[in-house]
PDB file of N, CA and C in Angstrom:
ATOM      1  N   MET A   1     280.356 -96.813 -61.223  1.00  0.00           N
ATOM      2  CA  MET A   1     281.291 -97.032 -62.299  1.00  0.00           C
ATOM      3  C   MET A   1     280.521 -97.098 -63.627  1.00  0.00           C
ATOM      4  N   ALA A   2     281.078 -96.458 -64.650  1.00  0.00           N
ATOM      5  CA  ALA A   2     280.433 -96.440 -65.958  1.00  0.00           C
ATOM      6  C   ALA A   2     280.666 -97.758 -66.681  1.00  0.00           C
ATOM      7  N   LYS A   3     279.638 -98.173 -67.393  1.00  0.00           N
ATOM      8  CA  LYS A   3     279.804 -99.433 -68.123  1.00  0.00           C
ATOM      9  C   LYS A   3     280.537 -99.171 -69.449  1.00  0.00           C
ATOM     10  N   PRO A   4     281.318-100.121 -69.912  1.00  0.00           N
ATOM     11  CA  PRO A   4     282.087 -99.919 -71.153  1.00  0.00           C
ATOM     12  C   PRO A   4     281.172 -99.883 -72.381  1.00  0.00           C
ATOM     13  N   ASN A   5     281.526 -99.021 -73.303  1.00  0.00           N
ATOM     14  CA  ASN A   5     280.768 -98.885 -74.535  1.00  0.00           C
ATOM     15  C   ASN A   5     281.509 -99.677 -75.619  1.00  0.00           C
ATOM     16  N   TYR A   6     281.152-100.942 -75.745  1.00  0.00           N
ATOM     17  CA  TYR A   6     281.863-101.830 -76.665  1.00  0.00           C
ATOM     18  C   TYR A   6     281.661-101.440 -78.118  1.00  0.00           C
ATOM     19  N   SER A   7     280.488-100.940 -78.447  1.00  0.00           N
ATOM     20  CA  SER A   7     280.238-100.562 -79.840  1.00  0.00           C
ATOM     21  C   SER A   7     281.134 -99.384 -80.255  1.00  0.00           C
ATOM     22  N   PHE A   8     281.396 -98.457 -79.343  1.00  0.00           N
ATOM     23  CA  PHE A   8     282.288 -97.340 -79.649  1.00  0.00           C
ATOM     24  C   PHE A   8     283.715 -97.842 -79.869  1.00  0.00           C
ATOM     25  N   GLU A   9     284.158 -98.740 -78.998  1.00  0.00           N
ATOM     26  CA  GLU A   9     285.504 -99.298 -79.124  1.00  0.00           C
ATOM     27  C   GLU A   9     285.652-100.070 -80.435  1.00  0.00           C
ATOM     28  N   LYS A  10     284.630-100.832 -80.775  1.00  0.00           N
ATOM     29  CA  LYS A  10     284.673-101.597 -82.021  1.00  0.00           C
ATOM     30  C   LYS A  10     284.730-100.645 -83.215  1.00  0.00           C
ATOM     31  N   ARG A  11     283.938 -99.607 -83.162  1.00  0.00           N
ATOM     32  CA  ARG A  11     283.927 -98.618 -84.247  1.00  0.00           C
ATOM     33  C   ARG A  11     285.310 -97.980 -84.398  1.00  0.00           C
ATOM     34  N   GLN A  12     285.946 -97.656 -83.297  1.00  0.00           N
ATOM     35  CA  GLN A  12     287.275 -97.054 -83.346  1.00  0.00           C
ATOM     36  C   GLN A  12     288.301 -98.025 -83.936  1.00  0.00           C
ATOM     37  N   ARG A  13     288.196 -99.307 -83.561  1.00  0.00           N
ATOM     38  CA  ARG A  13     289.095-100.313 -84.129  1.00  0.00           C
ATOM     39  C   ARG A  13     288.875-100.450 -85.634  1.00  0.00           C
ATOM     40  N   ASP A  14     287.612-100.482 -86.047  1.00  0.00           N
ATOM     41  CA  ASP A  14     287.293-100.604 -87.474  1.00  0.00           C
ATOM     42  C   ASP A  14     287.804 -99.405 -88.262  1.00  0.00           C
ATOM     43  N   LEU A  15     287.650 -98.214 -87.707  1.00  0.00           N
ATOM     44  CA  LEU A  15     288.153 -97.017 -88.381  1.00  0.00           C
ATOM     45  C   LEU A  15     289.674 -97.052 -88.503  1.00  0.00           C
ATOM     46  N   ALA A  16     290.340 -97.522 -87.462  1.00  0.00           N
ATOM     47  CA  ALA A  16     291.795 -97.621 -87.496  1.00  0.00           C
ATOM     48  C   ALA A  16     292.236 -98.631 -88.554  1.00  0.00           C
ATOM     49  N   LYS A  17     291.535 -99.765 -88.647  1.00  0.00           N
ATOM     50  CA  LYS A  17     291.856-100.772 -89.659  1.00  0.00           C
ATOM     51  C   LYS A  17     291.663-100.202 -91.057  1.00  0.00           C
ATOM     52  N   LYS A  18     290.545 -99.506 -91.232  1.00  0.00           N
ATOM     53  CA  LYS A  18     290.237 -98.927 -92.541  1.00  0.00           C
ATOM     54  C   LYS A  18     291.288 -97.891 -92.939  1.00  0.00           C
ATOM     55  N   ARG A  19     291.676 -97.056 -92.002  1.00  0.00           N
ATOM     56  CA  ARG A  19     292.692 -96.030 -92.256  1.00  0.00           C
ATOM     57  C   ARG A  19     294.029 -96.673 -92.622  1.00  0.00           C
ATOM     58  N   LYS A  20     294.397 -97.715 -91.877  1.00  0.00           N
ATOM     59  CA  LYS A  20     295.656 -98.403 -92.132  1.00  0.00           C
ATOM     60  C   LYS A  20     295.633 -99.084 -93.501  1.00  0.00           C
ATOM     61  N   LYS A  21     294.492 -99.676 -93.860  1.00  0.00           N
ATOM     62  CA  LYS A  21     294.358-100.344 -95.154  1.00  0.00           C
ATOM     63  C   LYS A  21     294.474 -99.336 -96.297  1.00  0.00           C
ATOM     64  N   GLU A  22     293.835 -98.174 -96.152  1.00  0.00           N
ATOM     65  CA  GLU A  22     293.910 -97.129 -97.172  1.00  0.00           C
ATOM     66  C   GLU A  22     295.350 -96.643 -97.358  1.00  0.00           C
ATOM     67  N   GLU A  23     296.049 -96.447 -96.248  1.00  0.00           N
ATOM     68  CA  GLU A  23     297.449 -96.014 -96.320  1.00  0.00           C
ATOM     69  C   GLU A  23     298.293 -97.054 -97.048  1.00  0.00           C
ATOM     70  N   LYS A  24     298.030 -98.319 -96.755  1.00  0.00           N
ATOM     71  CA  LYS A  24     298.784 -99.397 -97.392  1.00  0.00           C
ATOM     72  C   LYS A  24     298.518 -99.419 -98.898  1.00  0.00           C
ATOM     73  N   LEU A  25     297.251 -99.259 -99.299  1.00  0.00           N
ATOM     74  CA  LEU A  25     296.907 -99.242-100.718  1.00  0.00           C
ATOM     75  C   LEU A  25     297.549 -98.056-101.436  1.00  0.00           C
ATOM     76  N   GLN A  26     297.551 -96.894-100.781  1.00  0.00           N
ATOM     77  CA  GLN A  26     298.176 -95.714-101.379  1.00  0.00           C
ATOM     78  C   GLN A  26     299.678 -95.918-101.532  1.00  0.00           C
ATOM     79  N   LYS A  27     300.285 -96.521-100.519  1.00  0.00           N
ATOM     80  CA  LYS A  27     301.723 -96.779-100.572  1.00  0.00           C
ATOM     81  C   LYS A  27     302.047 -97.757-101.698  1.00  0.00           C
ATOM     82  N   LYS A  28     301.210 -98.803-101.854  1.00  0.00           N
ATOM     83  CA  LYS A  28     301.400 -99.783-102.912  1.00  0.00           C
ATOM     84  C   LYS A  28     301.256 -99.127-104.282  1.00  0.00           C
ATOM     85  N   ALA A  29     300.236 -98.282-104.430  1.00  0.00           N
ATOM     86  CA  ALA A  29     299.997 -97.614-105.711  1.00  0.00           C
ATOM     87  C   ALA A  29     301.157 -96.685-106.055  1.00  0.00           C
ATOM     88  N   ALA A  30     301.670 -95.975-105.055  1.00  0.00           N
ATOM     89  CA  ALA A  30     302.795 -95.071-105.284  1.00  0.00           C
ATOM     90  C   ALA A  30     304.038 -95.863-105.670  1.00  0.00           C
ATOM     91  N   SER A  31     304.238 -96.996-105.034  1.00  0.00           N
ATOM     92  CA  SER A  31     305.389 -97.843-105.353  1.00  0.00           C
ATOM     93  C   SER A  31     305.273 -98.393-106.766  1.00  0.00           C
ATOM     94  N   LYS A  32     304.090 -98.836-107.127  1.00  0.00           N
ATOM     95  CA  LYS A  32     303.861 -99.380-108.469  1.00  0.00           C
ATOM     96  C   LYS A  32     304.055 -98.297-109.518  1.00  0.00           C
ATOM     97  N   GLU A  33     303.561 -97.104-109.230  1.00  0.00           N
ATOM     98  CA  GLU A  33     303.694 -95.974-110.159  1.00  0.00           C
ATOM     99  C   GLU A  33     305.160 -95.594-110.328  1.00  0.00           C
ATOM    100  N   ALA A  34     305.910 -95.631-109.239  1.00  0.00           N
ATOM    101  CA  ALA A  34     307.331 -95.286-109.303  1.00  0.00           C
ATOM    102  C   ALA A  34     308.091 -96.306-110.151  1.00  0.00           C
ATOM    103  N   LYS A  35     307.726 -97.566-110.048  1.00  0.00           N
ATOM    104  CA  LYS A  35     308.388 -98.607-110.839  1.00  0.00           C
ATOM    105  C   LYS A  35     308.106 -98.417-112.320  1.00  0.00           C
ATOM    106  N   THR A  36     306.876 -98.062-112.664  1.00  0.00           N
ATOM    107  CA  THR A  36     306.536 -97.880-114.075  1.00  0.00           C
ATOM    108  C   THR A  36     307.201 -96.633-114.636  1.00  0.00           C
ATOM    109  N   GLN A  37     307.447 -95.642-113.819  1.00  0.00           N
ATOM    110  CA  GLN A  37     308.103 -94.421-114.284  1.00  0.00           C
ATOM    111  C   GLN A  37     309.606 -94.628-114.430  1.00  0.00           C
ATOM    112  N   ASP A  38     310.186 -95.543-113.653  1.00  0.00           N
ATOM    113  CA  ASP A  38     311.628 -95.791-113.711  1.00  0.00           C
ATOM    114  C   ASP A  38     312.047 -96.401-115.047  1.00  0.00           C
ATOM    115  N   ALA A  39     311.282 -97.346-115.557  1.00  0.00           N
ATOM    116  CA  ALA A  39     311.652 -98.029-116.799  1.00  0.00           C
ATOM    117  C   ALA A  39     310.467 -98.066-117.769  1.00  0.00           C
ATOM    118  N   PRO A  40     310.033 -96.926-118.282  1.00  0.00           N
ATOM    119  CA  PRO A  40     308.873 -96.948-119.178  1.00  0.00           C
ATOM    120  C   PRO A  40     309.183 -97.579-120.527  1.00  0.00           C
ATOM    121  N   GLU A  41     310.420 -97.454-121.011  1.00  0.00           N
ATOM    122  CA  GLU A  41     310.763 -97.997-122.320  1.00  0.00           C
ATOM    123  C   GLU A  41     310.765 -99.513-122.294  1.00  0.00           C
ATOM    124  N   ASP A  42     311.451-100.099-121.308  1.00  0.00           N
ATOM    125  CA  ASP A  42     311.552-101.554-121.247  1.00  0.00           C
ATOM    126  C   ASP A  42     310.191-102.182-120.963  1.00  0.00           C
ATOM    127  N   GLY A  43     309.485-101.672-119.975  1.00  0.00           N
ATOM    128  CA  GLY A  43     308.214-102.259-119.581  1.00  0.00           C
ATOM    129  C   GLY A  43     307.103-102.003-120.582  1.00  0.00           C
ATOM    130  N   ALA A  44     307.069-100.838-121.192  1.00  0.00           N
ATOM    131  CA  ALA A  44     305.967-100.497-122.080  1.00  0.00           C
ATOM    132  C   ALA A  44     306.122-101.136-123.448  1.00  0.00           C
ATOM    133  N   GLU A  45     307.330-101.232-123.944  1.00  0.00           N
ATOM    134  CA  GLU A  45     307.526-101.761-125.292  1.00  0.00           C
ATOM    135  C   GLU A  45     307.359-103.274-125.348  1.00  0.00           C
ATOM    136  N   ALA A  46     307.831-103.981-124.340  1.00  0.00           N
ATOM    137  CA  ALA A  46     307.769-105.440-124.382  1.00  0.00           C
ATOM    138  C   ALA A  46     306.326-105.948-124.438  1.00  0.00           C
ATOM    139  N   PRO A  47     305.416-105.507-123.555  1.00  0.00           N
ATOM    140  CA  PRO A  47     304.049-106.001-123.647  1.00  0.00           C
ATOM    141  C   PRO A  47     303.350-105.524-124.917  1.00  0.00           C
ATOM    142  N   ALA A  48     303.647-104.307-125.353  1.00  0.00           N
ATOM    143  CA  ALA A  48     302.981-103.787-126.544  1.00  0.00           C
ATOM    144  C   ALA A  48     303.357-104.623-127.760  1.00  0.00           C
ATOM    145  N   SER A  49     304.638-104.957-127.921  1.00  0.00           N
ATOM    146  CA  SER A  49     305.053-105.760-129.066  1.00  0.00           C
ATOM    147  C   SER A  49     304.501-107.180-128.935  1.00  0.00           C
ATOM    148  N   GLY A  50     304.452-107.703-127.719  1.00  0.00           N
ATOM    149  CA  GLY A  50     303.905-109.038-127.502  1.00  0.00           C
ATOM    150  C   GLY A  50     302.421-109.081-127.818  1.00  0.00           C
ATOM    151  N   GLU A  51     301.697-108.028-127.456  1.00  0.00           N
ATOM    152  CA  GLU A  51     300.265-107.991-127.730  1.00  0.00           C
ATOM    153  C   GLU A  51     300.006-107.884-129.223  1.00  0.00           C
ATOM    154  N   SER A  52     300.803-107.082-129.930  1.00  0.00           N
ATOM    155  CA  SER A  52     300.574-106.923-131.352  1.00  0.00           C
ATOM    156  C   SER A  52     300.891-108.224-132.089  1.00  0.00           C
ATOM    157  N   ASP A  53     301.902-108.968-131.634  1.00  0.00           N
ATOM    158  CA  ASP A  53     302.210-110.258-132.245  1.00  0.00           C
ATOM    159  C   ASP A  53     301.059-111.236-132.044  1.00  0.00           C
ATOM    160  N   GLU A  54     300.509-111.234-130.832  1.00  0.00           N
ATOM    161  CA  GLU A  54     299.397-112.137-130.555  1.00  0.00           C
ATOM    162  C   GLU A  54     298.170-111.742-131.357  1.00  0.00           C
ATOM    163  N   ALA A  55     297.932-110.442-131.490  1.00  0.00           N
ATOM    164  CA  ALA A  55     296.778-109.979-132.241  1.00  0.00           C
ATOM    165  C   ALA A  55     296.930-110.345-133.713  1.00  0.00           C
ATOM    166  N   ALA A  56     298.129-110.191-134.262  1.00  0.00           N
ATOM    167  CA  ALA A  56     298.374-110.528-135.653  1.00  0.00           C
ATOM    168  C   ALA A  56     298.211-112.032-135.858  1.00  0.00           C
ATOM    169  N   ALA A  57     298.697-112.828-134.902  1.00  0.00           N
ATOM    170  CA  ALA A  57     298.569-114.278-135.011  1.00  0.00           C
ATOM    171  C   ALA A  57     297.094-114.676-134.942  1.00  0.00           C
ATOM    172  N   GLY A  58     296.341-114.000-134.083  1.00  0.00           N
ATOM    173  CA  GLY A  58     294.910-114.291-133.964  1.00  0.00           C
ATOM    174  C   GLY A  58     294.164-113.952-135.237  1.00  0.00           C
ATOM    175  N   GLU A  59     294.511-112.833-135.863  1.00  0.00           N
ATOM    176  CA  GLU A  59     293.851-112.442-137.102  1.00  0.00           C
ATOM    177  C   GLU A  59     294.206-113.415-138.221  1.00  0.00           C
ATOM    178  N   GLY A  60     295.446-113.858-138.266  1.00  0.00           N
ATOM    179  CA  GLY A  60     295.881-114.796-139.293  1.00  0.00           C
ATOM    180  C   GLY A  60     295.133-116.126-139.172  1.00  0.00           C
ATOM    181  N   LYS A  61     294.921-116.562-137.943  1.00  0.00           N
ATOM    182  CA  LYS A  61     294.207-117.831-137.724  1.00  0.00           C
ATOM    183  C   LYS A  61     292.768-117.725-138.203  1.00  0.00           C
ATOM    184  N   THR A  62     292.151-116.583-137.941  1.00  0.00           N
ATOM    185  CA  THR A  62     290.764-116.419-138.377  1.00  0.00           C
ATOM    186  C   THR A  62     290.682-116.386-139.885  1.00  0.00           C
ATOM    187  N   GLY A  63     291.632-115.727-140.515  1.00  0.00           N
ATOM    188  CA  GLY A  63     291.642-115.637-141.975  1.00  0.00           C
ATOM    189  C   GLY A  63     291.847-116.994-142.608  1.00  0.00           C
ATOM    190  N   GLU A  64     292.717-117.815-142.009  1.00  0.00           N
ATOM    191  CA  GLU A  64     292.969-119.135-142.571  1.00  0.00           C
ATOM    192  C   GLU A  64     291.724-120.012-142.489  1.00  0.00           C
ATOM    193  N   GLY A  65     291.055-119.949-141.346  1.00  0.00           N
ATOM    194  CA  GLY A  65     289.851-120.763-141.163  1.00  0.00           C
ATOM    195  C   GLY A  65     288.758-120.349-142.125  1.00  0.00           C
ATOM    196  N   ALA A  66     288.598-119.053-142.344  1.00  0.00           N
ATOM    197  CA  ALA A  66     287.548-118.563-143.234  1.00  0.00           C
ATOM    198  C   ALA A  66     287.919-118.859-144.686  1.00  0.00           C
ATOM    199  N   GLY A  67     289.220-118.821-145.017  1.00  0.00           N
ATOM    200  CA  GLY A  67     289.659-119.064-146.380  1.00  0.00           C
ATOM    201  C   GLY A  67     289.503-120.523-146.782  1.00  0.00           C
ATOM    202  N   SER A  68     289.734-121.458-145.826  1.00  0.00           N
ATOM    203  CA  SER A  68     289.635-122.858-146.181  1.00  0.00           C
ATOM    204  C   SER A  68     288.189-123.323-146.264  1.00  0.00           C
ATOM    205  N   ALA A  69     287.303-122.654-145.594  1.00  0.00           N
ATOM    206  CA  ALA A  69     285.905-123.104-145.586  1.00  0.00           C
ATOM    207  C   ALA A  69     285.216-122.635-146.782  1.00  0.00           C
TER     208      ALA A  69
END
């Protein structure tokens, strides 16, 4: 009787896990991409306006500190 090759079996399990993980990541990325394409106006404008407000507020704070000193 042939002895079992455990390292081969382990390698096959690891490859299957890796393949399954890659498929899951691709599926997640495709889902995320589809969501961003569905509502680009709502999703893209809100963070952009929020970031510009924060950037303007940050610049104003620096100017005030430098002006008072």
